Amino acid sequence: MQTDVVLEIVIIVIAGLLLGMLAFALVGLTRVRSLRTRHRQRLATIDPRHSEPASLVGLASEGRLQTRGMGTLAVGDSHLLFAQLLPERDILVPRDAISSARATRHFLGKTTGADLLVVTWDVDGLADAAAFSVPDVAAWRDRLA
């Protein structure tokens, strides 16, 4: 008799855990879909001619103490956009404000084993730069020239 009660309790606990995990998975899936949708919408604002996954190494105006971020680097006719996934943020640069695009392995005191794309721009007298890890730095330099 006691064994039956213990077995019922174990079954109820396991069922509760499984339902909780299922609910957690469904909420996570919904959040991921929502994140992807917003990401695609942000990229669409510049009507990109080319885009690919990239990693932000740093933004000069934010100084040395910042975290890297994964996202998508996209170039359209009038703008360059880095749409970061988490936290969700955009770095939007008018193409005509870009003063240089170069390759380097050093940026803001960080060193990498591969070339980084460093884009420098000036908007209304305020200069800034960002470094990105992209698969083909030379191709990106050519696109931004």
Coordinates of C-alpha atoms in Angstrom, one line a residue:
M1 CA 0.0 0.0 0.0
Q2 CA 2.8 2.5 0.9
T3 CA 4.7 1.5 -2.2
D4 CA 1.7 2.4 -4.3
V5 CA 1.5 5.9 -2.7
V6 CA 5.2 6.5 -3.2
L7 CA 5.0 5.3 -6.9
E8 CA 2.1 7.7 -7.5
I9 CA 4.0 10.6 -6.0
V10 CA 7.1 9.8 -8.1
I11 CA 4.9 9.7 -11.2
I12 CA 3.2 13.0 -10.4
V13 CA 6.6 14.6 -9.8
I14 CA 8.1 13.3 -13.0
A15 CA 5.0 14.3 -15.0
G16 CA 5.2 17.8 -13.4
L17 CA 8.9 18.1 -14.3
L18 CA 8.2 17.0 -17.9
L19 CA 5.4 19.5 -18.3
G20 CA 7.6 22.2 -16.9
M21 CA 10.4 21.4 -19.3
L22 CA 8.0 21.3 -22.2
A23 CA 6.6 24.7 -21.2
F24 CA 10.1 26.1 -20.9
A25 CA 11.1 24.7 -24.3
L26 CA 8.0 26.3 -25.9
V27 CA 8.6 29.7 -24.4
G28 CA 12.3 29.5 -25.5
L29 CA 11.2 28.5 -29.1
T30 CA 8.8 31.4 -29.2
R31 CA 11.5 33.8 -28.0
V32 CA 14.0 32.6 -30.6
R33 CA 11.4 32.9 -33.4
S34 CA 10.6 36.5 -32.3
L35 CA 14.3 37.4 -32.1
R36 CA 14.9 36.0 -35.6
T37 CA 11.9 38.0 -37.0
R38 CA 13.1 41.2 -35.4
H39 CA 16.6 40.6 -36.7
R40 CA 15.4 40.1 -40.3
Q41 CA 13.2 43.2 -40.0
R42 CA 16.2 45.3 -38.8
L43 CA 18.3 44.1 -41.7
A44 CA 15.5 44.8 -44.2
T45 CA 15.6 48.5 -43.3
I46 CA 18.7 49.0 -45.4
D47 CA 17.7 46.7 -48.3
P48 CA 21.0 44.8 -48.1
R49 CA 23.0 43.9 -51.2
H50 CA 25.2 41.6 -49.2
S51 CA 25.1 40.3 -45.7
E52 CA 26.8 37.6 -43.6
P53 CA 27.3 36.5 -40.0
A54 CA 29.9 38.6 -38.2
S55 CA 31.2 39.3 -34.8
L56 CA 31.6 42.8 -33.4
V57 CA 35.0 43.0 -31.7
G58 CA 34.5 46.6 -30.5
L59 CA 33.2 50.1 -31.1
A60 CA 35.9 52.7 -30.5
S61 CA 33.5 55.2 -28.8
E62 CA 32.6 52.6 -26.2
G63 CA 36.2 52.1 -25.1
R64 CA 38.1 49.0 -24.2
L65 CA 35.7 47.4 -21.7
Q66 CA 33.0 46.0 -23.8
T67 CA 31.8 42.6 -24.8
R68 CA 31.9 41.1 -28.2
G69 CA 28.7 40.4 -30.0
M70 CA 27.5 38.1 -32.7
G71 CA 25.2 39.4 -35.4
T72 CA 25.0 40.1 -39.1
L73 CA 27.0 42.7 -41.1
A74 CA 25.1 44.0 -44.1
V75 CA 25.8 46.6 -46.7
G76 CA 23.1 48.3 -48.8
D77 CA 23.3 51.1 -51.3
S78 CA 23.2 53.8 -48.7
H79 CA 24.2 52.2 -45.4
L80 CA 26.3 49.7 -43.6
L81 CA 24.5 47.9 -40.7
F82 CA 25.7 45.6 -38.0
A83 CA 22.6 44.1 -36.4
Q84 CA 23.7 42.5 -33.2
L85 CA 21.7 39.5 -31.8
L86 CA 22.2 39.8 -28.1
P87 CA 21.9 42.4 -26.8
E88 CA 19.8 43.6 -29.7
R89 CA 21.4 46.7 -31.0
D90 CA 22.3 48.2 -34.4
I91 CA 25.4 50.1 -35.6
L92 CA 24.1 52.0 -38.6
V93 CA 26.6 53.9 -40.7
P94 CA 25.8 56.0 -43.9
R95 CA 28.0 54.7 -46.7
D96 CA 29.1 58.2 -47.6
A97 CA 30.3 58.8 -44.1
I98 CA 32.8 55.8 -44.2
S99 CA 36.3 57.2 -44.4
S100 CA 38.2 53.9 -44.4
A101 CA 37.9 50.1 -44.3
R102 CA 41.1 48.3 -43.5
A103 CA 42.4 45.0 -42.1
T104 CA 44.2 44.7 -38.8
R105 CA 44.8 42.2 -36.1
H106 CA 44.6 44.8 -33.2
F107 CA 41.8 46.9 -32.1
L108 CA 41.2 48.7 -28.7
G109 CA 44.0 46.7 -27.1
K110 CA 42.5 43.4 -28.3
T111 CA 44.6 41.1 -30.5
T112 CA 43.3 38.3 -32.7
G113 CA 44.9 35.6 -34.7
A114 CA 43.1 36.6 -37.8
D115 CA 42.5 39.8 -39.7
L116 CA 39.7 42.0 -38.6
L117 CA 37.7 44.5 -40.7
V118 CA 38.0 48.0 -39.2
V119 CA 35.5 50.5 -40.5
T120 CA 36.1 54.2 -39.7
W121 CA 33.5 56.9 -40.3
D122 CA 32.6 60.5 -39.5
V123 CA 29.1 61.7 -39.0
D124 CA 28.6 65.5 -38.4
G125 CA 32.2 65.8 -37.1
L126 CA 32.0 62.8 -34.8
A127 CA 34.4 60.1 -35.8
D128 CA 34.0 56.5 -34.7
A129 CA 35.3 53.1 -35.7
A130 CA 34.2 49.5 -35.3
A131 CA 36.1 46.2 -35.8
F132 CA 34.4 43.1 -37.1
S133 CA 35.4 39.5 -37.5
V134 CA 34.2 38.5 -40.9
P135 CA 35.1 35.5 -43.1
D136 CA 36.6 37.5 -46.0
V137 CA 38.0 40.9 -44.9
A138 CA 39.4 41.7 -48.4
A139 CA 35.9 41.2 -49.9
W140 CA 34.4 43.6 -47.4
R141 CA 37.0 46.2 -48.0
D142 CA 36.2 46.0 -51.7
R143 CA 32.5 46.3 -51.0
L144 CA 33.0 49.4 -48.9
A145 CA 35.5 51.1 -51.2

